Coordinates of C-alpha atoms in Angstrom, one line a residue:
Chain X
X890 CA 0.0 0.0 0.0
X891 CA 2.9 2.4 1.4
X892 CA 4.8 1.7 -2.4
X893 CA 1.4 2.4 -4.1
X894 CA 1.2 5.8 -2.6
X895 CA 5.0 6.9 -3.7
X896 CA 4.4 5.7 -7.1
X897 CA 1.2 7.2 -7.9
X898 CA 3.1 10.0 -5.8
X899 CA 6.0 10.1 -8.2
X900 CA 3.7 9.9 -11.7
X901 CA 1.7 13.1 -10.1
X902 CA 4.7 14.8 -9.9
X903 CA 5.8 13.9 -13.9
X904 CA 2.6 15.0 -15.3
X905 CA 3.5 18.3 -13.0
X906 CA 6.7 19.1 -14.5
X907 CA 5.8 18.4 -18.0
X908 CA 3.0 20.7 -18.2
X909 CA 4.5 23.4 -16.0
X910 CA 7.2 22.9 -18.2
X911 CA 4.7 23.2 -21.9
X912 CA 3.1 26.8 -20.1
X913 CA 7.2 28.3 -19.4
X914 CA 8.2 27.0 -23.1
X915 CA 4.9 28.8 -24.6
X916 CA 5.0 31.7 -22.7
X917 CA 8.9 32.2 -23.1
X918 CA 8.6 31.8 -27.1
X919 CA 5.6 34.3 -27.4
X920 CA 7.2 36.6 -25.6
X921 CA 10.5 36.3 -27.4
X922 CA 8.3 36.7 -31.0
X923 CA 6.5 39.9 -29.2
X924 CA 9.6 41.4 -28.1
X925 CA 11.4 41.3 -31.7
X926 CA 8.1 41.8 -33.3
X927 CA 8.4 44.9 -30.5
X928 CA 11.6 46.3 -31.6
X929 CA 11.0 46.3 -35.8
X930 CA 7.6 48.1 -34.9
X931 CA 9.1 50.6 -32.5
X932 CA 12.0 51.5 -34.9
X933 CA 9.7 52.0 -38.1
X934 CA 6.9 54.0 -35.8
X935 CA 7.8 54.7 -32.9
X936 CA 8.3 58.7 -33.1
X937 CA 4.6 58.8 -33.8
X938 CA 1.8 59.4 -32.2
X939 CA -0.5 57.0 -30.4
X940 CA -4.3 56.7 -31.2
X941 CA -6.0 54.5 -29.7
X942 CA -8.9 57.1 -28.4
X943 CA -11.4 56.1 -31.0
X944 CA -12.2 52.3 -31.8
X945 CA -11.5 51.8 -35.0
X946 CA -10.8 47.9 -34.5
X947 CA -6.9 46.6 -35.6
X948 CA -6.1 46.9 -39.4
X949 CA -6.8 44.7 -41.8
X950 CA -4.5 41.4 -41.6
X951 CA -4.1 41.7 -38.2
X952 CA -7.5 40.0 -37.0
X953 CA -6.7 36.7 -38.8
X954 CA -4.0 34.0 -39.0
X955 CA -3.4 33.8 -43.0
X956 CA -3.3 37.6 -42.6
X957 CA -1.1 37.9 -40.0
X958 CA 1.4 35.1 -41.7
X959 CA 1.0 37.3 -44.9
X960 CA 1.9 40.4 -43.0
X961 CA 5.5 39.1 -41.8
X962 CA 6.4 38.1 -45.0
X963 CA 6.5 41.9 -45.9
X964 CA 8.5 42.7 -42.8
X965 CA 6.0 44.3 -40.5
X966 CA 6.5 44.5 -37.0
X967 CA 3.2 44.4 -35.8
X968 CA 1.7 41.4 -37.3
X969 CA 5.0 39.5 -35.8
X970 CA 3.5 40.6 -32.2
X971 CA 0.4 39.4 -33.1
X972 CA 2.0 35.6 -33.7
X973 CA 3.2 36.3 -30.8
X974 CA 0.0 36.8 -29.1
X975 CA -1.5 34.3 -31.3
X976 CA 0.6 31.6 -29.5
X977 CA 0.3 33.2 -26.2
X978 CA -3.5 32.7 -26.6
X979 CA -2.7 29.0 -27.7
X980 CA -0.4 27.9 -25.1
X981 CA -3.2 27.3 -22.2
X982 CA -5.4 25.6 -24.3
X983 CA -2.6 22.7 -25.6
X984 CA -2.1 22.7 -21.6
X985 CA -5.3 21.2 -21.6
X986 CA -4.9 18.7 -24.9
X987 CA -1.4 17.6 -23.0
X988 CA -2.8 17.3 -19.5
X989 CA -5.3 14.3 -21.6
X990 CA -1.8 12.5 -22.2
X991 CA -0.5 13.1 -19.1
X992 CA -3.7 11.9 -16.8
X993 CA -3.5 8.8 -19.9
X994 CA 0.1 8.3 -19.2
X995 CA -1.0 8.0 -15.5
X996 CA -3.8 5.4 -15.8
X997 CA -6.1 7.7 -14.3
X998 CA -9.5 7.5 -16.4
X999 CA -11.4 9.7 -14.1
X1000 CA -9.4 12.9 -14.9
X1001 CA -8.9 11.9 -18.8
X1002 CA -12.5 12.1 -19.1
X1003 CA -12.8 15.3 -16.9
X1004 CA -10.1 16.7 -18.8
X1005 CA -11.9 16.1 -22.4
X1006 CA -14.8 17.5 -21.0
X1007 CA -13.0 21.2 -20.7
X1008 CA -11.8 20.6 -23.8
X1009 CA -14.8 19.6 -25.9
X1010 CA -16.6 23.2 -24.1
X1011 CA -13.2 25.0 -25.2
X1012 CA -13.9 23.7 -28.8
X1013 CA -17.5 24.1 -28.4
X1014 CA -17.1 27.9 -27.3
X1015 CA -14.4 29.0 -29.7
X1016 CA -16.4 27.3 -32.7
X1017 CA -19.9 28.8 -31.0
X1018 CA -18.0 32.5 -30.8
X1019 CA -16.6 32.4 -34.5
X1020 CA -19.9 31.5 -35.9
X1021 CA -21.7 34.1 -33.7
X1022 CA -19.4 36.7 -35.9
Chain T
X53 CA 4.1 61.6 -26.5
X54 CA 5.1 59.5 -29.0
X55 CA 4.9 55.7 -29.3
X56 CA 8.2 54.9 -27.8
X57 CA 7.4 57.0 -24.4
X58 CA 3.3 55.3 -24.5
X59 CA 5.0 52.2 -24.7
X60 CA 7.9 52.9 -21.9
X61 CA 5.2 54.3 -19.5
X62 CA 3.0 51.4 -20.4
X63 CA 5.5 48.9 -19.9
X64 CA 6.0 50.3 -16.1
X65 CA 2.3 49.8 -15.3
X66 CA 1.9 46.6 -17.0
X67 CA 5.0 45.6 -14.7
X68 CA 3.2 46.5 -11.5
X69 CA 0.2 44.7 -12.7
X70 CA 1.7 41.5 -13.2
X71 CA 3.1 41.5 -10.0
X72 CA -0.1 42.8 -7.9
X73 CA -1.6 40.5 -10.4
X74 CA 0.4 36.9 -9.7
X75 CA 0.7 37.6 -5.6
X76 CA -3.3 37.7 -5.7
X77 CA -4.5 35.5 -7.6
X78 CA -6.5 37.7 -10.1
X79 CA -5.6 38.3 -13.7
X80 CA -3.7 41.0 -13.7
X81 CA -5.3 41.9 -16.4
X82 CA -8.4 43.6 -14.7
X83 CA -5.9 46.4 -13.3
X84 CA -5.2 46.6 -16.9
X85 CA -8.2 47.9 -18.4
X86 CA -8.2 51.4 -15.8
X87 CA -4.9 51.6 -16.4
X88 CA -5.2 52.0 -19.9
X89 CA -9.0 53.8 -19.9
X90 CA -8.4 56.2 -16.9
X91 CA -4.7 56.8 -17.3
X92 CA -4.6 56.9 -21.2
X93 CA -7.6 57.4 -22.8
X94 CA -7.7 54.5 -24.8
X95 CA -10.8 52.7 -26.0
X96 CA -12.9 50.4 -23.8
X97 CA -13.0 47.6 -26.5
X98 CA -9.1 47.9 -26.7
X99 CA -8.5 47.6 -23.0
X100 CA -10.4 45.2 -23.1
X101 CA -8.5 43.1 -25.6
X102 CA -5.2 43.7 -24.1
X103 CA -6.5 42.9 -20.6
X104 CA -7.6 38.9 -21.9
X105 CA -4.3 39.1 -23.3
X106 CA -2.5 40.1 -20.2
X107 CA -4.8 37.6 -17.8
X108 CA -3.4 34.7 -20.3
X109 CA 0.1 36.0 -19.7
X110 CA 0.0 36.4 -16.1
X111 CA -1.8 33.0 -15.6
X112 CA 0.0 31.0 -17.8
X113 CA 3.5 32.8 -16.4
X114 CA 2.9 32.5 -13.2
X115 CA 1.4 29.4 -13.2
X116 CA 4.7 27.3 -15.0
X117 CA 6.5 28.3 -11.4
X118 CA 3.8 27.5 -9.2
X119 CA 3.6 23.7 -11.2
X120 CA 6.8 23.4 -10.7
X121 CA 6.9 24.2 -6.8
X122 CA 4.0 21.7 -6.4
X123 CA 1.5 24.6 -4.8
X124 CA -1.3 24.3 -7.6
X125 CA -3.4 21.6 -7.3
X126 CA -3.8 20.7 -10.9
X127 CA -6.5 17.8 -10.7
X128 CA -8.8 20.7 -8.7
X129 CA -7.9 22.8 -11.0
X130 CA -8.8 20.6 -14.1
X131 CA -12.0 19.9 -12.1
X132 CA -13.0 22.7 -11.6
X133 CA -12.4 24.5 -15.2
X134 CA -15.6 22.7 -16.4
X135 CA -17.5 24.7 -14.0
X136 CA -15.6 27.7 -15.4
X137 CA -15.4 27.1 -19.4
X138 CA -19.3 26.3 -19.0
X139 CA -19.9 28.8 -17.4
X140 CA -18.3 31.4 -19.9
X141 CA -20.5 29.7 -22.6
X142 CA -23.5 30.5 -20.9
X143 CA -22.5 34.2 -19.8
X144 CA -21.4 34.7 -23.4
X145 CA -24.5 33.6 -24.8
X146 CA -26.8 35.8 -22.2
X147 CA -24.6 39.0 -22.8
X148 CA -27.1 39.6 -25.6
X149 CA -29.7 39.8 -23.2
X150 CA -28.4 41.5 -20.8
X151 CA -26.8 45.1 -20.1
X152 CA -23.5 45.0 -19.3
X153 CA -23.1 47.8 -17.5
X154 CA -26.0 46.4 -15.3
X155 CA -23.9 43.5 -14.8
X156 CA -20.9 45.8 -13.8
X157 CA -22.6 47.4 -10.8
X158 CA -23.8 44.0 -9.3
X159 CA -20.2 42.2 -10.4
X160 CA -18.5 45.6 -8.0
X161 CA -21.5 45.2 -5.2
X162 CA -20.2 41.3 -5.1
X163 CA -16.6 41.9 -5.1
X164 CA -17.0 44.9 -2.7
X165 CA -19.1 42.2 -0.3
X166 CA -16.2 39.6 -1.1
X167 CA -13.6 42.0 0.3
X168 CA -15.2 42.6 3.4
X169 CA -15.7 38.9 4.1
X170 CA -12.2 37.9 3.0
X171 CA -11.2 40.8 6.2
X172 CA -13.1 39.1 8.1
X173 CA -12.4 35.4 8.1
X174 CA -9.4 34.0 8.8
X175 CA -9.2 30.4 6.4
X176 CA -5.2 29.7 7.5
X177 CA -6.9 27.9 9.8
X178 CA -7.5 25.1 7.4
X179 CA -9.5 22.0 8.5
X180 CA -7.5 18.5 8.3
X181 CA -11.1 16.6 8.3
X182 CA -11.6 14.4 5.6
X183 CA -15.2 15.5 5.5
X184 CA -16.2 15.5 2.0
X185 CA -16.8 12.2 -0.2
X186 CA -16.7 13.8 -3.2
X187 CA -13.5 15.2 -2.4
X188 CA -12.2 12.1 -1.9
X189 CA -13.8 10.4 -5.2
X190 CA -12.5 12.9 -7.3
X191 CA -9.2 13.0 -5.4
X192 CA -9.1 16.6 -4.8
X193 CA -7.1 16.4 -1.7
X194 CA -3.7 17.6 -1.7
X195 CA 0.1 18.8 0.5
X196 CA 1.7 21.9 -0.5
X197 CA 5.6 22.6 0.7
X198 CA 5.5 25.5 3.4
X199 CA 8.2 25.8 5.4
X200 CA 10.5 23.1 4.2
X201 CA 7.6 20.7 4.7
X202 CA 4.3 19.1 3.1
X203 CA 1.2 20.5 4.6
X204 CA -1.6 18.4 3.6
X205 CA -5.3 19.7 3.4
X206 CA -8.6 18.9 2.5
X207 CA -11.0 20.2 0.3
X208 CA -15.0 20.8 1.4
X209 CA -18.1 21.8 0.1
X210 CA -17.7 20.7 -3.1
X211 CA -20.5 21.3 -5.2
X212 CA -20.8 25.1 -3.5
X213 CA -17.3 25.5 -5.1
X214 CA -18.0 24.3 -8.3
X215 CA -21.5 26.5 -8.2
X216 CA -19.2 29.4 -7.3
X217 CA -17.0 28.6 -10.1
X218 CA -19.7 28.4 -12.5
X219 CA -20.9 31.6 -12.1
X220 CA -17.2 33.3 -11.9
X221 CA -16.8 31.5 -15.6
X222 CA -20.2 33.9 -16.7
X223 CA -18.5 36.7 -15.3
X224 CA -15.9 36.1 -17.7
X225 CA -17.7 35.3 -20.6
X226 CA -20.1 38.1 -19.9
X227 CA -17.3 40.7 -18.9
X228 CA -14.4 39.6 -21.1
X229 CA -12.1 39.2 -18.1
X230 CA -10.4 36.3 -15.9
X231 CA -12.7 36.4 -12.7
X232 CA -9.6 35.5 -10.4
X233 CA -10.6 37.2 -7.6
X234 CA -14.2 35.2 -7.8
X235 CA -12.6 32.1 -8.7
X236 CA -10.1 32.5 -5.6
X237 CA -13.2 33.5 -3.2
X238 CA -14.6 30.4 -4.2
X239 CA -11.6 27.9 -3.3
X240 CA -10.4 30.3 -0.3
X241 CA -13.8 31.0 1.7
X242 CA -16.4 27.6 0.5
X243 CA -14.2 25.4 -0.3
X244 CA -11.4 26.1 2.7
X245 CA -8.3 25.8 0.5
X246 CA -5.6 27.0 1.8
X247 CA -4.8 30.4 0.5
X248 CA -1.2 29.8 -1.8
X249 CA -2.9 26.8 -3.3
X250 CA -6.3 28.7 -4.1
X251 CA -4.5 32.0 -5.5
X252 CA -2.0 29.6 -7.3
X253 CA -4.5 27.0 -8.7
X254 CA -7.4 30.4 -9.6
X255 CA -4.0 31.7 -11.8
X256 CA -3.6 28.4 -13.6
X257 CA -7.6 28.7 -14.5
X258 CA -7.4 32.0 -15.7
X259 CA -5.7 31.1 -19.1
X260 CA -8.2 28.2 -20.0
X261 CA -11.2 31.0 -19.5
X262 CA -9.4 33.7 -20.9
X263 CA -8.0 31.8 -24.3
X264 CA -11.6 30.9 -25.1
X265 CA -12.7 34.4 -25.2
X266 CA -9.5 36.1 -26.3
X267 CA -10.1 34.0 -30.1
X268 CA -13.6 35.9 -30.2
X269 CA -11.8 39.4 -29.5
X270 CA -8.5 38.9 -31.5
X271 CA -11.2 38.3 -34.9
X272 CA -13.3 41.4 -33.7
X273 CA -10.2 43.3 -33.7
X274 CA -10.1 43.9 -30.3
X275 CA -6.2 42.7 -29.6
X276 CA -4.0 45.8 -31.2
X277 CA -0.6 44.6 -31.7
X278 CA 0.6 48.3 -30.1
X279 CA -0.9 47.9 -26.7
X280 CA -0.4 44.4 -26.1
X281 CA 3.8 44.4 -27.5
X282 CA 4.5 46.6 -23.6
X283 CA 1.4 45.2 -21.5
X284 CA 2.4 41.4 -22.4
X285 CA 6.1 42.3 -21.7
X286 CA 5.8 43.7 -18.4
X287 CA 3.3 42.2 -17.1
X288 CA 5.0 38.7 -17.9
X289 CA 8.5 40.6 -16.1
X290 CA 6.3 41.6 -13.2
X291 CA 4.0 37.9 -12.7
X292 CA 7.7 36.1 -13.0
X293 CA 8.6 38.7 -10.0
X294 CA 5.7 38.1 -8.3
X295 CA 6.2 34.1 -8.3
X296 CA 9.5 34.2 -6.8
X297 CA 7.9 36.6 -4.0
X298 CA 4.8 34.5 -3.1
X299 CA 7.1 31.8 -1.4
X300 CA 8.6 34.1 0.6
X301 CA 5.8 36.3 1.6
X302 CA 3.3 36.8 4.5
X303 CA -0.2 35.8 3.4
X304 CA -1.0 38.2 5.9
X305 CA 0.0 40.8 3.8
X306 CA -1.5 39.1 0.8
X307 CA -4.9 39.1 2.4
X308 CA -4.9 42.6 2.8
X309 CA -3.0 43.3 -0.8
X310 CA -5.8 41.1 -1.9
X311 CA -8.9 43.0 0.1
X312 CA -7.2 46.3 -1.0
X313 CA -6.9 45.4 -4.6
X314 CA -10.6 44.3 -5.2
X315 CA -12.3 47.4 -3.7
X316 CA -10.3 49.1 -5.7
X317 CA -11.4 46.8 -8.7
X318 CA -15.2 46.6 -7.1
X319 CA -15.3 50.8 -7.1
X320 CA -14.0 50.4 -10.7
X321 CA -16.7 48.6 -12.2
X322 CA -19.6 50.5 -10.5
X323 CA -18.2 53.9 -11.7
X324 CA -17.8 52.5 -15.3
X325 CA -21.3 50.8 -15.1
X326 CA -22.9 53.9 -13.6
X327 CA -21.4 55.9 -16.5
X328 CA -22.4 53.2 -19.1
X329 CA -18.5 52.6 -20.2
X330 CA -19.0 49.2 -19.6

């Protein structure tokens, strides 16, 4: 019973490390990306003058990912600091598709199925919210 | 002022955030949007944009320490994010139906109530009884190192929790922000957590809730590249900061940080919904 406990012990503390791991490797990335993104965008406009007093919504290319991809092609800072947010906004949710493996990994059925369940309202919101557009 | 010194000035407040932000438990990115609407003018739907950005840096920051120093309690966490993504569905969906500026003076009435009671009680004292079945089933017990050693605790009033975490998920869907205090009020004062592992498991939350909605905003054109660049940055400096200080810290201290922090927020939201900016 007693080696049980330090086993299941030891696997909890795997599935830990690996996803705190996944969050530090996305986050560190995405910032990286925003920071040069950051710099070529600062350099080209950065003696001008904010305005962001009216809503006017973010230019065009900057609202999707082909657009954004197309943007950085042509060298523009600010469509790099959107893939930078683009994976920021990513890296929580393939927490969640890992942390499936991880409780999978760890025999423990109970919290795969709990797991999918955030997922499938993840998917279920994101699909509801780009359809509501 | 030109975009350099906007973003400089930024990048100091977005650093302060982070920090207030990861020692707390809440986003972070709520002290974003008065920042940015008081202090510079800038567009409500813009703030809010770069806030949901900012609560998924903070949360998702913050959170890879706390992981790693064993504090969250990931399978609660996990648990309870059903209560929370479901719950953003349904406050999304009822946002049509509802004002939100409405919904901003009764979100600050609750938090302003919250504060009081989270004065009041004193939780530290968590309970060792392993009184909850359901807590046991879904093995939400847990230890967390403080002090050099494993503290072991156990979790209670389950389905109150995961009530309370259902309706901070349609604050967030209906308010387009994390809900970190409400998700920490729930773990702290029903569910008697103790309070490292409730502020540390409400910051790894955040992100799930706040990625969901932040996909909506980013096609609506809410997230502007401009804002987000400094407020990311510094918030991410100050929530790295802040991770290294919650070890060391007096919860004490945190408590009132905390209480300090959401009247602050509470008084926020009622003058904005009074106004209609919300």
């Amino acid at each position: 019973m007693k080696r049980l406990f330090s086993k299941h012990f030891w696997a909890d503390k795997d599935v830990q490390q690996l996803i705190g791991k996944q969050l530090r490797v996305g986050v560190i990335t995405s910032s990286i990306i925003v920071f040069l993104g950051g710099m070529v965008y600062l350099y080209r406009h950065g003696h001008e003058a904010p305005d962001y007093g009216t809503f006017a919504g973010v230019r065009q290319g900057l609202d999707n990912l082909p657009g954004i991809l197309q943007g950085i092609m042509q060298g523009k800072g600010m469509n790099v600091i959107q893939l930078g947010i683009v994976l920021l906004i990513a890296t929580p949710i393939v927490r969640i598709a890992l942390s499936v493996f991880a409780f999978l990994l760890e025999k423990d059925y109970l919290y795969v199925v709990i797991t999918l369940i955030v997922l499938g309202v993840i998917t279920f919101s994101m699909v509801g919210g780009l359809e509501r557009l | 002022m030109t975009i350099l010194l906007f973003t400089l000035i930024l990048l100091a407040g977005a650093f302060l955030a982070g920090l207030l932000g990861s020692l707390t438990g809440l986003g972070g990115g709520v002290v974003i949007i008065p920042l940015l609407t008081l202090g510079f003018h800038v567009d409500i739907r813009y703030a809010i944009g770069t806030a949901l950005i900012a609560s998924i840096a903070t949360s998702s920051g913050s959170a890879s320490a706390y992981v790693k120093e064993g504090i969250t309690n990931i399978r609660l966490g996990m648990f309870l994010e059903i209560a929370t993504t479901t719950g953003a569905v349904v406050g999304a969906l009822i946002a049509v139906f509802i004002p939100t500026n409405v919904v901003a003076v009764i979100f600050g009435c609750v938090l302003i109530f919250s504060a009081l009671m989270s004065f009041r009680k004193k939780p530290e004292a968590v309970s060792d009884e392993d009184v909850s079945k359901l807590a046991r089933d879904l093995k939400l017990n847990g230890t967390y190192p403080s002090g050099g050693e494993m503290v072991s605790y156990k979790v209670r009033h389950v389905p109150g929790g995961y009530f309370m975490m259902t309706f901070a998920g349609v604050m967030s869907g209906l308010l387009g922000i994390g809900s970190g205090a409400l998700k920490v009020l729930a773990m702290d004062n029903i569910m008697r957590i103790p309070f490292k592992v409730s502020t540390t498991t409400s910051n790894f939350m955040i992100g799930v809730t706040a990625a969901a909605s932040a996909v909506v905003y980013l096609q609506r054109g809410y997230v502007s590249p401009g804002l987000c660049m400094p407020v990311v940055l510094g918030v991410l400096l100050g929530a790295f900061g802040g991770s290294r200080l919650l070890v060391k810290v007096n919860t004490k201290w945190l408590r009132i940080v905390f209480g300090v922090v959401i009247t602050f927020l509470a008084l926020q939201m009622i003058y904005n919904g009074i106004n209609g900016k919300l």
